[in-house]
Short mmCIF file of N, CA, C and O in Angstrom, two decimals:
data_model
loop_
_atom_site.label_atom_id
_atom_site.label_comp_id
_atom_site.label_asym_id
_atom_site.label_seq_id
_atom_site.Cartn_x
_atom_site.Cartn_y
_atom_site.Cartn_z
N MET A 1 -24.09 -0.72 16.53
CA MET A 1 -22.83 -1.40 16.40
C MET A 1 -22.70 -2.22 15.12
O MET A 1 -21.63 -2.74 14.87
N PRO A 2 -23.73 -2.39 14.26
CA PRO A 2 -23.55 -3.21 13.08
C PRO A 2 -22.53 -2.61 12.11
O PRO A 2 -21.87 -3.33 11.40
N LEU A 3 -22.38 -1.28 12.10
CA LEU A 3 -21.40 -0.65 11.22
C LEU A 3 -20.00 -1.05 11.62
O LEU A 3 -19.18 -1.43 10.79
N VAL A 4 -19.71 -1.03 12.90
CA VAL A 4 -18.38 -1.39 13.38
C VAL A 4 -18.11 -2.86 13.16
O VAL A 4 -17.03 -3.26 12.72
N SER A 5 -19.08 -3.70 13.41
CA SER A 5 -18.86 -5.13 13.25
C SER A 5 -18.64 -5.50 11.78
O SER A 5 -18.01 -6.50 11.48
N GLY A 6 -19.17 -4.70 10.86
CA GLY A 6 -18.93 -4.95 9.45
C GLY A 6 -17.64 -4.32 8.94
O GLY A 6 -17.04 -4.81 7.99
N LEU A 7 -17.22 -3.24 9.56
CA LEU A 7 -16.01 -2.54 9.09
C LEU A 7 -14.73 -3.27 9.48
O LEU A 7 -13.77 -3.29 8.71
N VAL A 8 -14.70 -3.85 10.65
CA VAL A 8 -13.47 -4.48 11.13
C VAL A 8 -13.04 -5.63 10.24
O VAL A 8 -11.90 -5.66 9.75
N PRO A 9 -13.90 -6.62 9.96
CA PRO A 9 -13.45 -7.70 9.07
C PRO A 9 -13.22 -7.24 7.64
O PRO A 9 -12.30 -7.72 6.97
N SER A 10 -14.02 -6.29 7.18
CA SER A 10 -13.82 -5.78 5.82
C SER A 10 -12.47 -5.09 5.68
O SER A 10 -11.75 -5.30 4.70
N ARG A 11 -12.14 -4.30 6.68
CA ARG A 11 -10.85 -3.60 6.65
C ARG A 11 -9.69 -4.60 6.68
O ARG A 11 -8.72 -4.45 5.94
N PHE A 12 -9.80 -5.62 7.51
CA PHE A 12 -8.74 -6.62 7.59
C PHE A 12 -8.59 -7.36 6.26
O PHE A 12 -7.47 -7.57 5.78
N LEU A 13 -9.69 -7.73 5.64
CA LEU A 13 -9.63 -8.45 4.37
C LEU A 13 -9.05 -7.60 3.24
O LEU A 13 -8.26 -8.07 2.43
N VAL A 14 -9.43 -6.33 3.21
CA VAL A 14 -8.91 -5.45 2.16
C VAL A 14 -7.43 -5.17 2.38
O VAL A 14 -6.65 -5.14 1.43
N LEU A 15 -7.02 -4.98 3.64
CA LEU A 15 -5.58 -4.82 3.94
C LEU A 15 -4.80 -6.06 3.50
O LEU A 15 -3.72 -5.95 2.90
N THR A 16 -5.34 -7.22 3.78
CA THR A 16 -4.68 -8.47 3.40
C THR A 16 -4.61 -8.62 1.89
O THR A 16 -3.57 -9.04 1.35
N ALA A 17 -5.68 -8.27 1.20
CA ALA A 17 -5.68 -8.35 -0.26
C ALA A 17 -4.64 -7.43 -0.87
O ALA A 17 -3.89 -7.82 -1.78
N HIS A 18 -4.56 -6.21 -0.35
CA HIS A 18 -3.56 -5.25 -0.84
C HIS A 18 -2.15 -5.78 -0.57
O HIS A 18 -1.26 -5.69 -1.43
N LEU A 19 -1.93 -6.33 0.60
CA LEU A 19 -0.62 -6.89 0.95
C LEU A 19 -0.24 -8.03 0.02
O LEU A 19 0.90 -8.11 -0.45
N VAL A 20 -1.17 -8.91 -0.29
CA VAL A 20 -0.90 -10.03 -1.19
C VAL A 20 -0.54 -9.54 -2.59
O VAL A 20 0.39 -10.05 -3.22
N ILE A 21 -1.24 -8.52 -3.06
CA ILE A 21 -0.93 -7.99 -4.39
C ILE A 21 0.44 -7.33 -4.41
O ILE A 21 1.20 -7.48 -5.38
N VAL A 22 0.81 -6.63 -3.35
CA VAL A 22 2.14 -6.00 -3.29
C VAL A 22 3.23 -7.07 -3.29
O VAL A 22 4.25 -6.94 -3.97
N ILE A 23 3.04 -8.13 -2.55
CA ILE A 23 4.02 -9.22 -2.53
C ILE A 23 4.11 -9.88 -3.90
O ILE A 23 5.20 -10.22 -4.38
N THR A 24 2.98 -10.04 -4.57
CA THR A 24 2.98 -10.60 -5.93
C THR A 24 3.75 -9.70 -6.89
O THR A 24 4.50 -10.18 -7.74
N ILE A 25 3.57 -8.39 -6.76
CA ILE A 25 4.31 -7.46 -7.62
C ILE A 25 5.80 -7.55 -7.32
O ILE A 25 6.64 -7.45 -8.23
N PHE A 26 6.15 -7.75 -6.05
CA PHE A 26 7.56 -7.89 -5.69
C PHE A 26 8.19 -9.07 -6.43
O PHE A 26 9.32 -8.99 -6.91
N TRP A 27 7.46 -10.16 -6.55
CA TRP A 27 7.98 -11.34 -7.22
C TRP A 27 8.02 -11.20 -8.74
O TRP A 27 8.87 -11.80 -9.38
N SER A 28 7.09 -10.44 -9.29
CA SER A 28 6.98 -10.36 -10.75
C SER A 28 7.15 -8.94 -11.25
O SER A 28 6.43 -8.50 -12.15
N ARG A 29 8.09 -8.23 -10.72
CA ARG A 29 8.25 -6.81 -11.09
C ARG A 29 8.97 -6.61 -12.41
O ARG A 29 8.99 -5.52 -12.95
N GLU A 30 9.56 -7.65 -12.97
CA GLU A 30 10.33 -7.51 -14.21
C GLU A 30 9.48 -6.96 -15.36
O GLU A 30 9.94 -6.08 -16.10
N ASN A 31 8.25 -7.42 -15.50
CA ASN A 31 7.39 -6.94 -16.60
C ASN A 31 7.10 -5.45 -16.47
O ASN A 31 7.10 -4.73 -17.47
N ASN A 32 6.85 -4.99 -15.25
CA ASN A 32 6.56 -3.58 -15.06
C ASN A 32 7.81 -2.72 -15.24
O ASN A 32 7.72 -1.60 -15.73
N VAL A 33 8.95 -3.24 -14.84
CA VAL A 33 10.19 -2.50 -15.04
C VAL A 33 10.49 -2.39 -16.52
O VAL A 33 10.86 -1.32 -17.02
N ARG A 34 10.30 -3.47 -17.26
CA ARG A 34 10.54 -3.43 -18.70
C ARG A 34 9.56 -2.50 -19.41
O ARG A 34 9.91 -1.88 -20.42
N ALA A 35 8.34 -2.39 -18.90
CA ALA A 35 7.35 -1.49 -19.52
C ALA A 35 7.74 -0.03 -19.35
O ALA A 35 7.30 0.82 -20.12
N SER A 36 8.57 0.26 -18.37
CA SER A 36 9.00 1.64 -18.11
C SER A 36 10.19 2.05 -18.95
O SER A 36 10.57 3.21 -18.94
N LEU A 37 10.78 1.12 -19.63
CA LEU A 37 12.01 1.39 -20.38
C LEU A 37 11.77 1.29 -21.89
O LEU A 37 10.85 0.59 -22.33
N PRO A 38 12.61 1.96 -22.68
CA PRO A 38 12.51 1.78 -24.12
C PRO A 38 12.94 0.36 -24.52
O PRO A 38 13.52 -0.37 -23.71
N LEU A 39 12.65 -0.01 -25.75
CA LEU A 39 12.99 -1.37 -26.19
C LEU A 39 14.49 -1.64 -26.12
O LEU A 39 14.91 -2.74 -25.77
N GLN A 40 15.28 -0.64 -26.45
CA GLN A 40 16.74 -0.78 -26.38
C GLN A 40 17.23 -0.03 -25.15
O GLN A 40 17.34 1.19 -25.16
N CYS A 41 17.48 -0.74 -24.09
CA CYS A 41 17.96 -0.09 -22.87
C CYS A 41 19.23 -0.77 -22.38
O CYS A 41 19.48 -1.94 -22.68
N THR A 42 20.00 -0.04 -21.64
CA THR A 42 21.23 -0.60 -21.09
C THR A 42 20.93 -1.32 -19.78
O THR A 42 19.90 -1.08 -19.14
N PRO A 43 21.82 -2.20 -19.37
CA PRO A 43 21.63 -2.87 -18.08
C PRO A 43 21.62 -1.91 -16.90
O PRO A 43 20.95 -2.17 -15.90
N GLU A 44 22.33 -0.78 -17.03
CA GLU A 44 22.32 0.21 -15.96
C GLU A 44 20.95 0.85 -15.81
O GLU A 44 20.49 1.10 -14.69
N GLU A 45 20.30 1.15 -16.95
CA GLU A 45 18.96 1.72 -16.89
C GLU A 45 17.98 0.74 -16.27
O GLU A 45 17.14 1.12 -15.45
N TYR A 46 18.10 -0.53 -16.64
CA TYR A 46 17.23 -1.55 -16.06
C TYR A 46 17.46 -1.67 -14.55
O TYR A 46 16.51 -1.73 -13.77
N ALA A 47 18.72 -1.68 -14.16
CA ALA A 47 19.04 -1.81 -12.74
C ALA A 47 18.52 -0.61 -11.95
O ALA A 47 18.02 -0.77 -10.83
N ARG A 48 18.61 0.59 -12.53
CA ARG A 48 18.12 1.78 -11.85
C ARG A 48 16.60 1.72 -11.68
O ARG A 48 16.08 2.02 -10.60
N ARG A 49 15.88 1.33 -12.73
CA ARG A 49 14.42 1.21 -12.64
C ARG A 49 14.01 0.10 -11.67
O ARG A 49 13.05 0.23 -10.93
N ASP A 50 14.75 -1.00 -11.70
CA ASP A 50 14.45 -2.10 -10.80
C ASP A 50 14.67 -1.68 -9.34
O ASP A 50 13.87 -2.01 -8.47
N THR A 51 15.74 -0.94 -9.09
CA THR A 51 16.00 -0.44 -7.74
C THR A 51 14.90 0.51 -7.30
O THR A 51 14.45 0.46 -6.15
N GLU A 52 14.44 1.37 -8.22
CA GLU A 52 13.34 2.29 -7.90
C GLU A 52 12.09 1.51 -7.51
O GLU A 52 11.40 1.85 -6.55
N MET A 53 11.81 0.45 -8.25
CA MET A 53 10.63 -0.36 -7.95
C MET A 53 10.77 -1.09 -6.62
O MET A 53 9.82 -1.16 -5.85
N VAL A 54 11.96 -1.60 -6.33
CA VAL A 54 12.19 -2.28 -5.05
C VAL A 54 12.03 -1.30 -3.89
O VAL A 54 11.44 -1.64 -2.86
N VAL A 55 12.52 -0.09 -4.06
CA VAL A 55 12.38 0.93 -3.01
C VAL A 55 10.91 1.25 -2.78
O VAL A 55 10.44 1.33 -1.64
N ALA A 56 10.16 1.44 -3.87
CA ALA A 56 8.73 1.76 -3.74
C ALA A 56 7.98 0.63 -3.05
O ALA A 56 7.15 0.87 -2.16
N LEU A 57 8.27 -0.59 -3.42
CA LEU A 57 7.60 -1.73 -2.79
C LEU A 57 8.01 -1.88 -1.33
O LEU A 57 7.19 -2.24 -0.48
N SER A 58 9.26 -1.60 -1.02
CA SER A 58 9.73 -1.67 0.36
C SER A 58 9.07 -0.61 1.23
O SER A 58 8.71 -0.87 2.38
N VAL A 59 8.91 0.59 0.68
CA VAL A 59 8.21 1.65 1.42
C VAL A 59 6.77 1.23 1.68
O VAL A 59 6.23 1.43 2.78
N THR A 60 6.15 0.62 0.69
CA THR A 60 4.78 0.14 0.86
C THR A 60 4.69 -0.90 1.97
O THR A 60 3.79 -0.85 2.81
N LEU A 61 5.64 -1.82 2.00
CA LEU A 61 5.64 -2.84 3.06
C LEU A 61 5.86 -2.20 4.43
O LEU A 61 5.26 -2.63 5.42
N GLY A 62 6.69 -1.18 4.50
CA GLY A 62 6.89 -0.47 5.75
C GLY A 62 5.62 0.22 6.22
O GLY A 62 5.29 0.22 7.41
N LEU A 63 4.89 0.80 5.28
CA LEU A 63 3.62 1.44 5.63
C LEU A 63 2.58 0.41 6.06
O LEU A 63 1.74 0.69 6.92
N PHE A 64 2.66 -0.79 5.50
CA PHE A 64 1.78 -1.87 5.96
C PHE A 64 2.07 -2.24 7.40
O PHE A 64 1.16 -2.50 8.18
N VAL A 65 3.35 -2.27 7.75
CA VAL A 65 3.71 -2.58 9.14
C VAL A 65 3.11 -1.54 10.08
O VAL A 65 2.55 -1.88 11.12
N VAL A 66 3.22 -0.28 9.70
CA VAL A 66 2.65 0.81 10.52
C VAL A 66 1.15 0.63 10.66
O VAL A 66 0.59 0.68 11.77
N GLU A 67 0.48 0.41 9.55
CA GLU A 67 -0.98 0.34 9.60
C GLU A 67 -1.47 -0.93 10.30
O GLU A 67 -2.43 -0.88 11.07
N LEU A 68 -0.84 -2.04 10.06
CA LEU A 68 -1.25 -3.27 10.74
C LEU A 68 -0.95 -3.22 12.23
O LEU A 68 -1.70 -3.78 13.03
N THR A 69 0.13 -2.54 12.61
CA THR A 69 0.43 -2.38 14.04
C THR A 69 -0.66 -1.58 14.73
O THR A 69 -1.14 -1.96 15.81
N GLY A 70 -1.06 -0.48 14.13
CA GLY A 70 -2.13 0.33 14.71
C GLY A 70 -3.46 -0.40 14.73
O GLY A 70 -4.23 -0.32 15.69
N PHE A 71 -3.74 -1.15 13.67
CA PHE A 71 -5.00 -1.88 13.58
C PHE A 71 -5.05 -3.03 14.59
O PHE A 71 -6.01 -3.16 15.35
N LEU A 72 -4.02 -3.85 14.61
CA LEU A 72 -4.02 -5.03 15.48
C LEU A 72 -3.80 -4.68 16.94
O LEU A 72 -4.16 -5.46 17.83
N SER A 73 -3.22 -3.52 17.23
CA SER A 73 -3.08 -3.10 18.63
C SER A 73 -4.38 -2.54 19.19
O SER A 73 -4.51 -2.35 20.39
N GLY A 74 -5.34 -2.28 18.33
CA GLY A 74 -6.63 -1.78 18.77
C GLY A 74 -6.75 -0.28 18.77
O GLY A 74 -7.80 0.26 19.12
N VAL A 75 -5.69 0.42 18.37
CA VAL A 75 -5.73 1.88 18.37
C VAL A 75 -6.80 2.39 17.40
O VAL A 75 -7.58 3.28 17.72
N SER A 76 -6.85 1.81 16.21
CA SER A 76 -7.81 2.30 15.21
C SER A 76 -8.79 1.23 14.76
O SER A 76 -9.51 1.42 13.80
N MET A 77 -8.82 0.12 15.46
CA MET A 77 -9.69 -0.97 15.02
C MET A 77 -11.16 -0.56 15.01
O MET A 77 -11.90 -0.91 14.09
N PHE A 78 -11.60 0.19 16.00
CA PHE A 78 -13.00 0.57 16.09
C PHE A 78 -13.23 2.05 15.77
O PHE A 78 -14.28 2.59 16.08
N ASN A 79 -12.26 2.68 15.16
CA ASN A 79 -12.40 4.07 14.72
C ASN A 79 -13.06 4.04 13.33
O ASN A 79 -12.43 3.63 12.35
N ASN A 80 -14.29 4.49 13.25
CA ASN A 80 -15.05 4.40 12.01
C ASN A 80 -14.43 5.22 10.88
O ASN A 80 -14.41 4.78 9.73
N VAL A 81 -13.94 6.40 11.20
CA VAL A 81 -13.36 7.27 10.16
C VAL A 81 -12.11 6.62 9.57
O VAL A 81 -11.96 6.54 8.35
N GLN A 82 -11.22 6.14 10.42
CA GLN A 82 -10.00 5.49 9.93
C GLN A 82 -10.34 4.20 9.20
O GLN A 82 -9.71 3.87 8.19
N SER A 83 -11.32 3.48 9.68
CA SER A 83 -11.70 2.23 9.01
C SER A 83 -12.24 2.50 7.61
O SER A 83 -11.88 1.80 6.66
N LEU A 84 -13.09 3.50 7.48
CA LEU A 84 -13.63 3.83 6.15
C LEU A 84 -12.55 4.36 5.22
O LEU A 84 -12.51 4.00 4.04
N LEU A 85 -11.66 5.21 5.74
CA LEU A 85 -10.56 5.72 4.93
C LEU A 85 -9.65 4.58 4.47
O LEU A 85 -9.30 4.48 3.29
N SER A 86 -9.30 3.73 5.40
CA SER A 86 -8.43 2.60 5.08
C SER A 86 -9.10 1.64 4.11
O SER A 86 -8.48 1.15 3.17
N LEU A 87 -10.37 1.38 4.33
CA LEU A 87 -11.12 0.49 3.46
C LEU A 87 -11.17 1.03 2.03
O LEU A 87 -10.89 0.30 1.07
N ALA A 88 -11.50 2.30 1.89
CA ALA A 88 -11.57 2.91 0.55
C ALA A 88 -10.20 2.95 -0.12
O ALA A 88 -10.07 2.62 -1.31
N ALA A 89 -9.18 3.33 0.63
CA ALA A 89 -7.84 3.46 0.05
C ALA A 89 -7.28 2.11 -0.37
O ALA A 89 -6.75 1.96 -1.48
N HIS A 90 -7.39 1.12 0.49
CA HIS A 90 -6.80 -0.18 0.17
C HIS A 90 -7.63 -0.95 -0.86
O HIS A 90 -7.07 -1.73 -1.63
N CYS A 91 -8.92 -0.72 -0.89
CA CYS A 91 -9.74 -1.32 -1.95
C CYS A 91 -9.36 -0.71 -3.30
O CYS A 91 -9.19 -1.42 -4.29
N SER A 92 -9.20 0.60 -3.33
CA SER A 92 -8.77 1.27 -4.56
C SER A 92 -7.39 0.79 -4.98
O SER A 92 -7.13 0.56 -6.17
N ALA A 93 -6.50 0.65 -4.00
CA ALA A 93 -5.15 0.18 -4.31
C ALA A 93 -5.17 -1.23 -4.86
O ALA A 93 -4.42 -1.56 -5.79
N SER A 94 -6.02 -2.09 -4.30
CA SER A 94 -6.09 -3.46 -4.79
C SER A 94 -6.55 -3.51 -6.25
O SER A 94 -5.97 -4.25 -7.06
N VAL A 95 -7.54 -2.72 -6.58
CA VAL A 95 -8.03 -2.68 -7.96
C VAL A 95 -6.96 -2.09 -8.88
O VAL A 95 -6.65 -2.64 -9.95
N CYS A 96 -6.37 -0.96 -8.48
CA CYS A 96 -5.35 -0.30 -9.31
C CYS A 96 -4.13 -1.19 -9.50
O CYS A 96 -3.58 -1.27 -10.61
N LEU A 97 -3.70 -1.85 -8.45
CA LEU A 97 -2.52 -2.70 -8.56
C LEU A 97 -2.80 -3.96 -9.36
O LEU A 97 -1.89 -4.52 -9.98
N SER A 98 -4.04 -4.42 -9.38
CA SER A 98 -4.38 -5.53 -10.26
C SER A 98 -4.21 -5.12 -11.72
O SER A 98 -3.64 -5.86 -12.53
N PHE A 99 -4.68 -3.92 -12.04
CA PHE A 99 -4.45 -3.39 -13.39
C PHE A 99 -2.96 -3.16 -13.63
O PHE A 99 -2.47 -3.36 -14.74
N PHE A 100 -2.26 -2.72 -12.61
CA PHE A 100 -0.82 -2.48 -12.72
C PHE A 100 -0.09 -3.75 -13.15
O PHE A 100 0.80 -3.71 -13.99
N VAL A 101 -0.50 -4.89 -12.60
CA VAL A 101 0.15 -6.16 -12.94
C VAL A 101 -0.30 -6.65 -14.31
O VAL A 101 0.53 -6.99 -15.16
N PHE A 102 -1.61 -6.66 -14.55
CA PHE A 102 -2.11 -7.26 -15.78
C PHE A 102 -1.88 -6.40 -17.02
O PHE A 102 -1.65 -6.93 -18.11
N GLU A 103 -1.93 -5.10 -16.86
CA GLU A 103 -1.75 -4.20 -18.00
C GLU A 103 -0.30 -3.75 -18.16
O GLU A 103 0.01 -3.01 -19.09
N ARG A 104 0.56 -4.13 -17.23
CA ARG A 104 1.98 -3.78 -17.25
C ARG A 104 2.19 -2.27 -17.33
O ARG A 104 2.82 -1.75 -18.25
N TRP A 105 1.64 -1.58 -16.33
CA TRP A 105 1.82 -0.13 -16.25
C TRP A 105 3.25 0.21 -15.90
O TRP A 105 3.99 -0.59 -15.36
N GLU A 106 3.64 1.45 -16.18
CA GLU A 106 4.99 1.91 -15.87
C GLU A 106 5.18 2.04 -14.36
O GLU A 106 4.22 2.22 -13.60
N THR A 107 6.43 2.01 -13.92
CA THR A 107 6.72 2.06 -12.49
C THR A 107 6.40 3.42 -11.87
O THR A 107 6.15 3.50 -10.68
N VAL A 108 6.38 4.47 -12.67
CA VAL A 108 6.06 5.80 -12.15
C VAL A 108 4.63 5.81 -11.60
O VAL A 108 4.34 6.47 -10.60
N THR A 109 3.74 5.08 -12.22
CA THR A 109 2.36 5.01 -11.77
C THR A 109 2.25 4.46 -10.36
O THR A 109 1.37 4.84 -9.60
N TYR A 110 3.17 3.56 -10.01
CA TYR A 110 3.12 2.95 -8.69
C TYR A 110 3.30 3.99 -7.58
O TYR A 110 2.71 3.86 -6.52
N TRP A 111 4.11 5.01 -7.84
CA TRP A 111 4.33 6.03 -6.83
C TRP A 111 3.05 6.80 -6.51
O TRP A 111 2.81 7.16 -5.35
N TYR A 112 2.21 7.04 -7.51
CA TYR A 112 0.93 7.71 -7.27
C TYR A 112 0.00 6.81 -6.44
O TYR A 112 -0.67 7.28 -5.52
N ILE A 113 -0.04 5.55 -6.79
CA ILE A 113 -0.87 4.60 -6.03
C ILE A 113 -0.35 4.51 -4.60
O ILE A 113 -1.14 4.49 -3.64
N LEU A 114 0.95 4.50 -4.42
CA LEU A 114 1.55 4.45 -3.09
C LEU A 114 1.16 5.68 -2.27
O LEU A 114 0.77 5.56 -1.11
N GLY A 115 1.25 6.85 -2.87
CA GLY A 115 0.95 8.08 -2.15
C GLY A 115 -0.49 8.19 -1.69
O GLY A 115 -0.77 8.54 -0.55
N PHE A 116 -1.41 7.89 -2.60
CA PHE A 116 -2.82 8.07 -2.26
C PHE A 116 -3.41 6.89 -1.49
O PHE A 116 -4.30 7.08 -0.66
N CYS A 117 -2.95 5.70 -1.78
CA CYS A 117 -3.61 4.51 -1.23
C CYS A 117 -2.86 3.85 -0.08
O CYS A 117 -3.44 3.01 0.61
N SER A 118 -1.61 4.18 0.16
CA SER A 118 -0.88 3.58 1.28
C SER A 118 -0.38 4.63 2.26
O SER A 118 -0.49 4.45 3.47
N ALA A 119 0.17 5.71 1.75
CA ALA A 119 0.75 6.73 2.64
C ALA A 119 -0.31 7.51 3.39
O ALA A 119 -0.13 7.82 4.58
N LEU A 120 -1.42 7.81 2.75
CA LEU A 120 -2.47 8.58 3.41
C LEU A 120 -3.07 7.84 4.60
O LEU A 120 -3.12 8.38 5.71
N PRO A 121 -3.51 6.58 4.46
CA PRO A 121 -4.04 5.88 5.64
C PRO A 121 -2.97 5.64 6.70
O PRO A 121 -3.26 5.67 7.90
N ALA A 122 -1.73 5.42 6.29
CA ALA A 122 -0.66 5.21 7.27
C ALA A 122 -0.37 6.49 8.04
O ALA A 122 -0.09 6.44 9.25
N ALA A 123 -0.46 7.64 7.38
CA ALA A 123 -0.25 8.91 8.09
C ALA A 123 -1.33 9.15 9.13
O ALA A 123 -1.04 9.59 10.25
N VAL A 124 -2.57 8.85 8.79
CA VAL A 124 -3.65 8.98 9.76
C VAL A 124 -3.47 7.98 10.90
O VAL A 124 -3.73 8.29 12.06
N GLU A 125 -2.99 6.80 10.57
CA GLU A 125 -2.73 5.78 11.59
C GLU A 125 -1.64 6.25 12.56
O GLU A 125 -1.75 6.06 13.77
N ILE A 126 -0.60 6.87 12.03
CA ILE A 126 0.47 7.40 12.89
C ILE A 126 -0.08 8.50 13.79
O ILE A 126 0.25 8.56 14.97
N PHE A 127 -0.92 9.37 13.23
CA PHE A 127 -1.54 10.41 14.03
C PHE A 127 -2.35 9.81 15.18
O PHE A 127 -2.27 10.27 16.32
N LEU A 128 -3.15 8.80 14.89
CA LEU A 128 -3.94 8.15 15.93
C LEU A 128 -3.05 7.47 16.96
O LEU A 128 -3.32 7.52 18.16
N PHE A 129 -2.00 6.83 16.49
CA PHE A 129 -1.08 6.13 17.38
C PHE A 129 -0.40 7.11 18.34
O PHE A 129 -0.29 6.86 19.54
N VAL A 130 0.03 8.25 17.80
CA VAL A 130 0.68 9.27 18.64
C VAL A 130 -0.32 9.88 19.61
O VAL A 130 0.01 10.11 20.77
N SER A 131 -1.54 10.13 19.15
CA SER A 131 -2.52 10.74 20.05
C SER A 131 -2.94 9.79 21.16
O SER A 131 -3.22 10.23 22.27
N VAL A 132 -2.95 8.49 20.90
CA VAL A 132 -3.35 7.54 21.93
C VAL A 132 -2.20 7.27 22.90
O VAL A 132 -2.37 7.36 24.12
N PHE A 133 -1.03 6.95 22.39
CA PHE A 133 0.07 6.57 23.26
C PHE A 133 0.93 7.75 23.68
O PHE A 133 1.48 7.75 24.78
N GLY A 134 1.08 8.74 22.83
CA GLY A 134 1.90 9.88 23.17
C GLY A 134 1.21 10.88 24.06
O GLY A 134 1.77 11.40 25.02
N LEU A 135 -0.04 11.16 23.75
CA LEU A 135 -0.79 12.15 24.51
C LEU A 135 -1.72 11.51 25.54
O LEU A 135 -2.42 12.21 26.26
N LYS A 136 -1.77 10.18 25.57
CA LYS A 136 -2.57 9.42 26.55
C LYS A 136 -4.06 9.79 26.45
O LYS A 136 -4.72 9.98 27.47
N LYS A 137 -4.57 9.90 25.23
CA LYS A 137 -5.98 10.19 25.04
C LYS A 137 -6.68 8.95 24.51
O LYS A 137 -6.06 8.08 23.90
N LYS A 138 -7.98 8.91 24.70
CA LYS A 138 -8.78 7.81 24.16
C LYS A 138 -8.89 7.99 22.66
O LYS A 138 -8.95 9.12 22.17
N PRO A 139 -8.97 6.87 21.89
CA PRO A 139 -9.19 7.01 20.45
C PRO A 139 -10.55 7.66 20.18
O PRO A 139 -11.48 7.52 20.96
N LEU A 140 -10.61 8.35 19.05
CA LEU A 140 -11.86 9.04 18.69
C LEU A 140 -12.98 8.07 18.42
O LEU A 140 -12.94 7.12 17.84
#
């Protein structure tokens, strides 16, 4: 049981760290939006890029709700495979998003980070949630 007892708090801390970084990006997204645009841009171009960034961050927050619901409800809390996947994905996302903020990466890069580091663990979480509550099976 030492593996499980170490994975649960680690997973929670990494999820929380990723969530804090996403909220920080939400507050300071102007630098990243400006990095995606040419030096001379119209207000419409800025508004379109800003809207794209808000949508991406909102999708990320929605995926956090899904994953935290599954984790805190106990569906995947003690599932070693999901814990390791989530731990690796959210740790990678935390590091990548730190570079995203400090290096002022373009907003297009955020979509890749979202797909690999947030959508993948959330999809597995949804699968586990459906298999436990929909099919009335025990978690793996």
